[in-house]
């Protein structure tokens, strides 16, 4: 059975029934691939079956059956980087992938067996192209070169993944980490979000950055694979890295851009962004670096109110100079900020006559310069 599994489906069909029935028999073989994989894996060992598949012809006729067999082998294995059999299976698939033109599709069913460093190295090669980009030979070539370089490959890589194939890879990774909603799945999804933001924020080739943005959009929209909690963990963790006022590190360059994408695709993230992430970035000096500050201004435009969720409380914490820059770029923010500040002051005075709480952002606790900028 394992020996037969290595033969291309179309050629087998030609031998059995001739050209007229080739497609029918090929489909039957593909449908039986799961059964074949289960039988062969149980009798010969799954890693041995993967190594046997190295003997399959390299033409396009064999590829669908080989991929279906790999999926069948992965479906009956617990994939974890802590399990030696799972790691052996991934290593065997890596050798198969090497001999079949560096096509990352042969690794996709086993991504759950990668540890964090190995998955980080593999991720650039999993980045998807849109349907329009896949039809553009120049873009495919440029993106392929950029992806190969980011993945540390010499001599290029196989054809890039489409969006549906990337989604499948992410599902394999998340399913191996744990059941939906589990801590393991949330941690894996959070790590994926962080890896994508870091990869896109490094100064990569433009084509690679475009692929990262496409991948991030898919991740944001895939609520079943990447939960709201996973997104929040990653975004907060990356925001906490920004400590230039203390002589520390900077957050990833495009973090504000990715925050904006999250807000667009996951509207229920708005309150979290306005009450936790944006105030944190303001306190830690997001305005001290030009490109990150410009991204933050675009994010601020989305949350100017007056209806919640809005970031008016966070923006009132800006020092006078960056606040003046914000008002110059977003003049509509001035009346909203002034109204919010005075409303907060009135509310504080009702709740705590004569002693409003400074943490609530009342106008009484704004600096004279800020009050002047807002006309209060």
Tab-separated table of C-alpha atoms in Angstrom:
chain	number	residue	atom	x	y	z
A	1	UNK	CA	0.000	0.000	0.000
A	2	UNK	CA	2.818	2.403	0.851
A	3	UNK	CA	4.540	1.528	-2.406
A	4	UNK	CA	1.363	2.343	-4.356
A	5	UNK	CA	0.941	5.592	-2.464
A	6	UNK	CA	4.126	6.882	-3.982
A	7	UNK	CA	2.817	6.572	-7.539
A	8	UNK	CA	1.198	9.576	-9.192
A	9	UNK	CA	-2.556	9.359	-9.189
A	10	UNK	CA	-2.952	10.305	-12.838
A	11	UNK	CA	-0.462	7.684	-14.068
A	12	UNK	CA	-2.181	4.973	-12.006
A	13	UNK	CA	-5.469	5.977	-13.543
A	14	UNK	CA	-4.053	5.787	-17.057
A	15	UNK	CA	-2.876	2.218	-16.454
A	16	UNK	CA	-6.226	1.126	-14.965
A	17	UNK	CA	-8.791	2.569	-17.336
A	18	UNK	CA	-7.095	4.672	-19.964
A	19	UNK	CA	-7.398	8.386	-20.560
A	20	UNK	CA	-11.198	8.496	-20.529
A	21	UNK	CA	-11.497	7.385	-16.893
A	22	UNK	CA	-8.253	8.868	-15.617
A	23	UNK	CA	-9.832	11.759	-13.762
A	24	UNK	CA	-12.400	9.512	-12.054
A	25	UNK	CA	-9.788	7.051	-10.802
A	26	UNK	CA	-7.453	9.859	-9.763
A	27	UNK	CA	-10.230	11.323	-7.615
A	28	UNK	CA	-10.904	7.888	-6.101
A	29	UNK	CA	-7.240	7.549	-5.177
A	30	UNK	CA	-7.216	10.987	-3.603
A	31	UNK	CA	-10.339	10.114	-1.642
A	32	UNK	CA	-8.684	6.935	-0.349
A	33	UNK	CA	-5.453	8.689	0.620
A	34	UNK	CA	-6.451	8.954	4.277
A	35	UNK	CA	-7.066	5.209	4.508
A	36	UNK	CA	-3.805	4.455	2.711
A	37	UNK	CA	-1.881	6.794	5.014
A	38	UNK	CA	-3.415	5.243	8.133
A	39	UNK	CA	-2.621	1.696	6.986
A	40	UNK	CA	0.904	2.489	5.832
A	41	UNK	CA	1.728	4.547	8.913
A	42	UNK	CA	0.538	1.805	11.258
A	43	UNK	CA	2.514	-0.908	9.462
A	44	UNK	CA	5.706	0.857	8.421
A	45	UNK	CA	5.916	3.929	10.680
A	46	UNK	CA	4.813	7.381	9.632
A	47	UNK	CA	8.283	8.860	9.219
A	48	UNK	CA	9.251	5.858	7.080
A	49	UNK	CA	6.236	6.464	4.837
A	50	UNK	CA	7.222	10.114	4.413
A	51	UNK	CA	10.746	9.027	3.452
A	52	UNK	CA	9.267	6.524	0.999
A	53	UNK	CA	7.341	9.335	-0.664
A	54	UNK	CA	10.661	10.808	-1.722
A	55	UNK	CA	10.533	8.213	-4.499
A	56	UNK	CA	7.356	9.706	-5.978
A	57	UNK	CA	7.846	11.368	-9.379
A	58	UNK	CA	8.422	15.106	-9.257
A	59	UNK	CA	5.837	16.028	-11.869
A	60	UNK	CA	2.608	17.853	-10.995
A	61	UNK	CA	0.534	14.673	-11.312
A	62	UNK	CA	1.992	13.183	-8.125
A	63	UNK	CA	1.787	16.293	-5.954
A	64	UNK	CA	-1.924	16.156	-4.974
A	65	UNK	CA	-1.705	12.534	-3.833
A	66	UNK	CA	1.556	13.099	-1.940
A	67	UNK	CA	0.088	16.109	-0.147
A	68	UNK	CA	-3.116	14.232	0.706
A	69	UNK	CA	-1.073	11.342	2.115
A	70	UNK	CA	0.929	13.751	4.279
A	71	UNK	CA	-2.288	15.271	5.590
A	72	UNK	CA	-3.541	11.793	6.421
A	73	UNK	CA	-0.363	10.982	8.333
A	74	UNK	CA	-0.533	14.250	10.268
A	75	UNK	CA	-4.213	13.772	11.129
A	76	UNK	CA	-3.479	10.668	13.200
A	77	UNK	CA	-0.439	12.047	15.049
A	78	UNK	CA	-0.222	14.262	18.128
A	79	UNK	CA	2.012	17.072	16.891
A	80	UNK	CA	4.129	18.828	19.488
A	81	UNK	CA	7.773	19.934	19.545
A	82	UNK	CA	8.126	18.060	22.845
A	83	UNK	CA	7.266	14.678	21.276
A	84	UNK	CA	10.203	12.913	19.542
A	85	UNK	CA	7.979	11.069	17.037
A	86	UNK	CA	6.347	14.324	15.956
A	87	UNK	CA	9.731	16.018	15.513
A	88	UNK	CA	10.984	13.015	13.525
A	89	UNK	CA	7.936	13.288	11.296
A	90	UNK	CA	8.576	16.995	10.659
A	91	UNK	CA	12.244	16.289	9.894
A	92	UNK	CA	11.242	13.615	7.384
A	93	UNK	CA	8.815	16.066	5.762
A	94	UNK	CA	11.605	18.669	5.602
A	95	UNK	CA	13.762	16.226	3.639
A	96	UNK	CA	10.840	15.470	1.329
A	97	UNK	CA	10.220	19.179	0.828
A	98	UNK	CA	13.878	19.702	-0.037
A	99	UNK	CA	13.699	17.064	-2.772
A	100	UNK	CA	10.408	18.357	-4.159
A	101	UNK	CA	11.522	21.856	-5.117
A	102	UNK	CA	11.383	23.560	-1.717
A	103	UNK	CA	7.579	23.640	-1.799
A	104	UNK	CA	6.549	24.581	1.733
A	105	UNK	CA	3.192	22.851	1.262
A	106	UNK	CA	4.883	19.576	2.201
A	107	UNK	CA	5.644	21.017	5.641
A	108	UNK	CA	2.258	22.596	6.337
A	109	UNK	CA	0.557	19.514	7.885
A	110	UNK	CA	3.376	19.236	10.426
A	111	UNK	CA	3.840	22.851	11.543
A	112	UNK	CA	2.488	21.892	14.960
A	113	UNK	CA	5.704	19.957	15.581
A	114	UNK	CA	7.865	23.095	15.209
A	115	UNK	CA	9.255	24.772	18.288
A	116	UNK	CA	8.988	28.558	18.443
A	117	UNK	CA	12.362	29.290	16.815
A	118	UNK	CA	11.795	26.818	14.002
A	119	UNK	CA	8.323	28.181	13.313
A	120	UNK	CA	9.667	31.749	13.287
A	121	UNK	CA	12.182	30.722	10.612
A	122	UNK	CA	9.470	28.962	8.605
A	123	UNK	CA	6.824	31.704	8.823
A	124	UNK	CA	8.169	33.916	5.980
A	125	UNK	CA	7.681	31.011	3.572
A	126	UNK	CA	4.076	30.556	4.698
A	127	UNK	CA	3.122	34.152	3.881
A	128	UNK	CA	0.280	34.281	1.343
A	129	UNK	CA	-0.292	36.165	-1.868
A	130	UNK	CA	-3.703	37.424	-2.923
A	131	UNK	CA	-5.459	35.916	-5.942
A	132	UNK	CA	-4.511	38.951	-8.059
A	133	UNK	CA	-0.861	38.771	-6.993
A	134	UNK	CA	-0.669	35.060	-7.842
A	135	UNK	CA	-1.604	35.969	-11.428
A	136	UNK	CA	1.262	38.475	-11.693
A	137	UNK	CA	4.492	36.639	-12.617
A	138	UNK	CA	6.674	39.607	-11.700
A	139	UNK	CA	5.150	39.926	-8.234
A	140	UNK	CA	5.338	36.164	-7.682
A	141	UNK	CA	9.022	36.187	-8.621
A	142	UNK	CA	9.895	39.176	-6.447
A	143	UNK	CA	7.870	37.890	-3.511
A	144	UNK	CA	9.423	34.441	-3.848
A	145	UNK	CA	12.934	35.883	-3.691
A	146	UNK	CA	12.067	38.034	-0.672
A	147	UNK	CA	10.401	35.148	1.152
A	148	UNK	CA	13.317	32.822	0.455
A	149	UNK	CA	15.796	35.376	1.773
A	150	UNK	CA	13.716	35.986	4.901
A	151	UNK	CA	13.500	32.234	5.444
A	152	UNK	CA	17.273	31.848	5.129
A	153	UNK	CA	17.141	29.820	1.920
A	154	UNK	CA	19.708	29.804	-0.829
A	155	UNK	CA	18.464	29.360	-4.374
A	156	UNK	CA	14.829	30.291	-3.945
A	157	UNK	CA	11.732	28.443	-2.854
A	158	UNK	CA	8.679	26.744	-4.319
A	159	UNK	CA	5.476	28.454	-5.457
A	160	UNK	CA	3.948	30.789	-2.840
A	161	UNK	CA	0.828	29.985	-0.861
A	162	UNK	CA	-2.555	31.506	-1.517
A	163	UNK	CA	-4.757	32.879	1.239
A	164	UNK	CA	-6.744	29.652	1.714
A	165	UNK	CA	-3.500	27.663	2.016
A	166	UNK	CA	-2.145	30.102	4.600
A	167	UNK	CA	-5.371	29.775	6.579
A	168	UNK	CA	-4.949	25.988	6.511
A	169	UNK	CA	-1.380	26.298	7.819
A	170	UNK	CA	-2.538	28.515	10.676
A	171	UNK	CA	-5.301	26.065	11.578
A	172	UNK	CA	-2.780	23.221	11.705
A	173	UNK	CA	-0.590	25.288	14.024
A	174	UNK	CA	-3.431	26.363	16.323
A	175	UNK	CA	-5.059	22.914	16.471
A	176	UNK	CA	-1.777	21.324	17.495
A	177	UNK	CA	-1.375	23.883	20.294
A	178	UNK	CA	-4.700	23.044	21.941
A	179	UNK	CA	-8.450	23.063	21.635
A	180	UNK	CA	-10.070	26.397	20.674
A	181	UNK	CA	-10.211	28.674	23.690
A	182	UNK	CA	-7.489	26.820	25.579
A	183	UNK	CA	-4.440	28.563	27.017
A	184	UNK	CA	-2.193	26.676	24.611
A	185	UNK	CA	-4.130	27.796	21.544
A	186	UNK	CA	-4.264	31.393	22.809
A	187	UNK	CA	-0.506	31.414	23.462
A	188	UNK	CA	0.253	30.027	19.983
A	189	UNK	CA	-2.046	32.568	18.339
A	190	UNK	CA	-0.524	35.398	20.372
A	191	UNK	CA	2.967	34.316	19.326
A	192	UNK	CA	1.865	34.243	15.680
A	193	UNK	CA	0.529	37.803	15.866
A	194	UNK	CA	3.750	38.989	17.487
A	195	UNK	CA	5.918	37.230	14.892
A	196	UNK	CA	3.983	38.807	12.013
A	197	UNK	CA	4.237	42.311	13.476
A	198	UNK	CA	7.979	41.929	14.058
A	199	UNK	CA	8.526	40.485	10.595
A	200	UNK	CA	6.605	43.306	8.942
A	201	UNK	CA	8.356	45.962	11.020
A	202	UNK	CA	11.877	44.888	10.148
A	203	UNK	CA	13.067	46.732	7.063
A	204	UNK	CA	12.108	43.981	4.608
A	205	UNK	CA	11.685	44.070	0.858
A	206	UNK	CA	8.422	45.825	-0.114
A	207	UNK	CA	6.986	42.590	-1.511
A	208	UNK	CA	7.630	40.774	1.760
A	209	UNK	CA	5.966	43.537	3.764
A	210	UNK	CA	2.946	43.359	1.450
A	211	UNK	CA	2.696	39.612	2.105
A	212	UNK	CA	2.951	40.201	5.863
A	213	UNK	CA	0.120	42.731	5.727
A	214	UNK	CA	-2.016	40.238	3.798
A	215	UNK	CA	-1.240	37.531	6.360
A	216	UNK	CA	-2.049	39.856	9.247
A	217	UNK	CA	-5.383	40.766	7.679
A	218	UNK	CA	-6.210	37.055	7.417
A	219	UNK	CA	-5.234	36.532	11.062
A	220	UNK	CA	-7.340	39.488	12.217
A	221	UNK	CA	-10.369	38.227	10.347
A	222	UNK	CA	-9.975	34.618	11.487
A	223	UNK	CA	-11.624	34.817	14.901
A	224	UNK	CA	-11.887	31.016	15.076
A	225	UNK	CA	-8.096	30.574	14.881
A	226	UNK	CA	-6.943	33.760	16.624
A	227	UNK	CA	-9.105	34.775	19.557
A	228	UNK	CA	-9.665	38.267	20.885
A	229	UNK	CA	-7.645	37.346	23.976
A	230	UNK	CA	-4.702	36.236	21.835
A	231	UNK	CA	-4.702	39.525	19.942
A	232	UNK	CA	-4.883	41.521	23.170
A	233	UNK	CA	-1.966	39.634	24.715
A	234	UNK	CA	0.287	40.198	21.713
A	235	UNK	CA	-0.603	43.863	21.218
A	236	UNK	CA	-0.138	44.721	24.878
A	237	UNK	CA	3.154	42.836	25.081
A	238	UNK	CA	4.545	44.675	22.065
A	239	UNK	CA	3.289	48.041	23.332
A	240	UNK	CA	5.062	47.501	26.640
A	241	UNK	CA	8.375	47.252	24.774
A	242	UNK	CA	8.233	50.935	23.847
A	243	UNK	CA	10.395	52.675	26.472
A	244	UNK	CA	12.438	55.378	24.712
A	245	UNK	CA	11.936	57.928	27.499
A	246	UNK	CA	13.822	55.614	29.822
A	247	UNK	CA	16.569	54.905	27.304
A	248	UNK	CA	15.071	51.512	26.528
A	249	UNK	CA	13.758	49.695	23.496
A	250	UNK	CA	11.328	50.788	20.798
A	251	UNK	CA	8.200	48.913	19.865
A	252	UNK	CA	8.110	47.350	16.360
A	253	UNK	CA	8.133	50.070	13.724
A	254	UNK	CA	4.738	49.283	12.230
A	255	UNK	CA	2.942	48.466	15.482
A	256	UNK	CA	0.588	51.496	15.166
A	257	UNK	CA	-0.236	50.425	11.597
A	258	UNK	CA	-1.095	46.933	12.799
A	259	UNK	CA	-3.134	48.368	15.674
A	260	UNK	CA	-5.160	50.275	13.097
A	261	UNK	CA	-5.695	47.098	11.072
A	262	UNK	CA	-6.872	45.308	14.222
A	263	UNK	CA	-9.357	48.086	14.942
A	264	UNK	CA	-10.680	47.872	11.392
A	265	UNK	CA	-11.131	44.105	11.312
A	266	UNK	CA	-12.027	43.526	14.978
A	267	UNK	CA	-14.303	46.373	16.120
A	268	UNK	CA	-14.676	44.727	19.533
A	269	UNK	CA	-11.005	45.535	20.170
A	270	UNK	CA	-11.789	49.262	20.283
A	271	UNK	CA	-12.315	49.573	24.039
A	272	UNK	CA	-9.135	47.629	24.750
A	273	UNK	CA	-7.090	49.796	22.384
A	274	UNK	CA	-8.488	53.061	23.768
A	275	UNK	CA	-8.253	52.228	27.463
A	276	UNK	CA	-5.107	50.107	27.638
A	277	UNK	CA	-2.854	50.239	24.583
A	278	UNK	CA	-3.090	53.902	23.570
A	279	UNK	CA	-2.693	55.325	27.116
A	280	UNK	CA	0.305	53.028	27.600
A	281	UNK	CA	1.948	54.202	24.369
A	282	UNK	CA	1.350	57.848	25.299
A	283	UNK	CA	2.872	57.395	28.761
A	284	UNK	CA	5.875	55.656	27.255
A	285	UNK	CA	6.552	58.331	24.647
A	286	UNK	CA	5.216	57.066	21.317
A	287	UNK	CA	5.574	60.678	20.135
A	288	UNK	CA	9.372	60.598	20.501
A	289	UNK	CA	9.996	58.737	17.216
A	290	UNK	CA	8.693	60.166	13.951
A	291	UNK	CA	7.454	57.128	12.019
A	292	UNK	CA	5.794	55.444	14.990
A	293	UNK	CA	4.220	58.764	15.970
A	294	UNK	CA	2.748	59.191	12.491
A	295	UNK	CA	1.176	55.751	12.745
A	296	UNK	CA	-0.216	56.630	16.169
A	297	UNK	CA	-1.801	59.796	14.744
A	298	UNK	CA	-3.626	57.705	12.136
A	299	UNK	CA	-4.825	55.388	14.890
A	300	UNK	CA	-5.968	58.379	16.948
A	301	UNK	CA	-8.069	59.653	14.047
A	302	UNK	CA	-10.173	56.486	14.302
A	303	UNK	CA	-10.972	57.086	17.977
A	304	UNK	CA	-11.747	60.805	18.308
A	305	UNK	CA	-15.287	60.243	19.560
A	306	UNK	CA	-17.550	61.638	20.684
A	307	UNK	CA	-19.198	58.240	21.105
A	308	UNK	CA	-17.229	55.418	22.724
A	309	UNK	CA	-14.936	53.742	22.218
A	310	UNK	CA	-12.759	56.818	22.002
A	311	UNK	CA	-9.207	57.651	23.021
A	312	UNK	CA	-9.822	61.205	24.244
A	313	UNK	CA	-8.642	60.374	27.770
A	314	UNK	CA	-5.396	58.928	26.391
A	315	UNK	CA	-4.800	61.913	24.113
A	316	UNK	CA	-5.264	64.371	26.983
A	317	UNK	CA	-2.203	62.777	28.573
A	318	UNK	CA	0.020	63.994	25.715
A	319	UNK	CA	2.567	66.678	26.614
A	320	UNK	CA	1.862	70.089	25.053
A	321	UNK	CA	4.285	69.797	22.115
A	322	UNK	CA	3.026	66.461	20.717
A	323	UNK	CA	-0.548	67.548	21.496
A	324	UNK	CA	0.014	70.628	19.345
A	325	UNK	CA	1.296	68.361	16.553
A	326	UNK	CA	-1.790	66.172	16.859
A	327	UNK	CA	-4.113	69.201	16.706
A	328	UNK	CA	-2.307	70.478	13.620
A	329	UNK	CA	-2.830	67.151	11.848
A	330	UNK	CA	-6.282	66.448	13.291
A	331	UNK	CA	-7.935	69.855	13.874
A	332	UNK	CA	-11.301	68.171	14.530
A	333	UNK	CA	-9.790	66.720	17.691
A	334	UNK	CA	-9.682	70.093	19.467
A	335	UNK	CA	-13.406	70.560	20.183
A	336	UNK	CA	-13.771	66.899	21.090
A	337	UNK	CA	-10.877	67.024	23.552
A	338	UNK	CA	-12.002	70.306	25.062
A	339	UNK	CA	-15.569	69.064	25.524
A	340	UNK	CA	-14.404	65.769	27.002
A	341	UNK	CA	-12.070	67.524	29.463
A	342	UNK	CA	-14.740	69.919	30.693
A	343	UNK	CA	-17.298	67.118	30.978
A	344	UNK	CA	-14.855	65.057	33.009
A	345	UNK	CA	-14.180	68.027	35.287
A	346	UNK	CA	-17.904	68.566	35.868
A	347	UNK	CA	-18.417	64.878	36.589
A	348	UNK	CA	-15.518	64.807	39.027
A	349	UNK	CA	-16.792	67.850	40.876
A	350	UNK	CA	-20.180	66.182	41.323
A	351	UNK	CA	-18.659	62.959	42.580
A	352	UNK	CA	-15.834	64.507	44.637
A	353	UNK	CA	-16.648	68.160	45.395
A	354	UNK	CA	-13.477	70.218	45.671
A	355	UNK	CA	-11.132	67.275	45.051
A	356	UNK	CA	-11.448	65.730	41.596
A	357	UNK	CA	-9.358	62.615	41.074
A	358	UNK	CA	-6.340	63.397	38.874
A	359	UNK	CA	-6.473	60.040	37.140
A	360	UNK	CA	-9.781	60.865	35.470
A	361	UNK	CA	-8.342	63.490	33.158
A	362	UNK	CA	-10.358	66.493	34.339
A	363	UNK	CA	-9.587	69.910	32.916
A	364	UNK	CA	-8.429	71.117	36.319
A	365	UNK	CA	-5.415	68.836	36.073
A	366	UNK	CA	-4.311	69.879	32.595
A	367	UNK	CA	-1.219	72.030	32.304
A	368	UNK	CA	-1.697	75.709	31.419
A	369	UNK	CA	-0.116	75.007	28.009
A	370	UNK	CA	-2.563	72.202	27.296
A	371	UNK	CA	-5.513	74.295	28.458
A	372	UNK	CA	-4.379	77.052	26.137
A	373	UNK	CA	-4.093	74.646	23.182
A	374	UNK	CA	-7.644	73.453	23.812
A	375	UNK	CA	-9.064	76.901	24.512
A	376	UNK	CA	-10.284	75.934	27.988
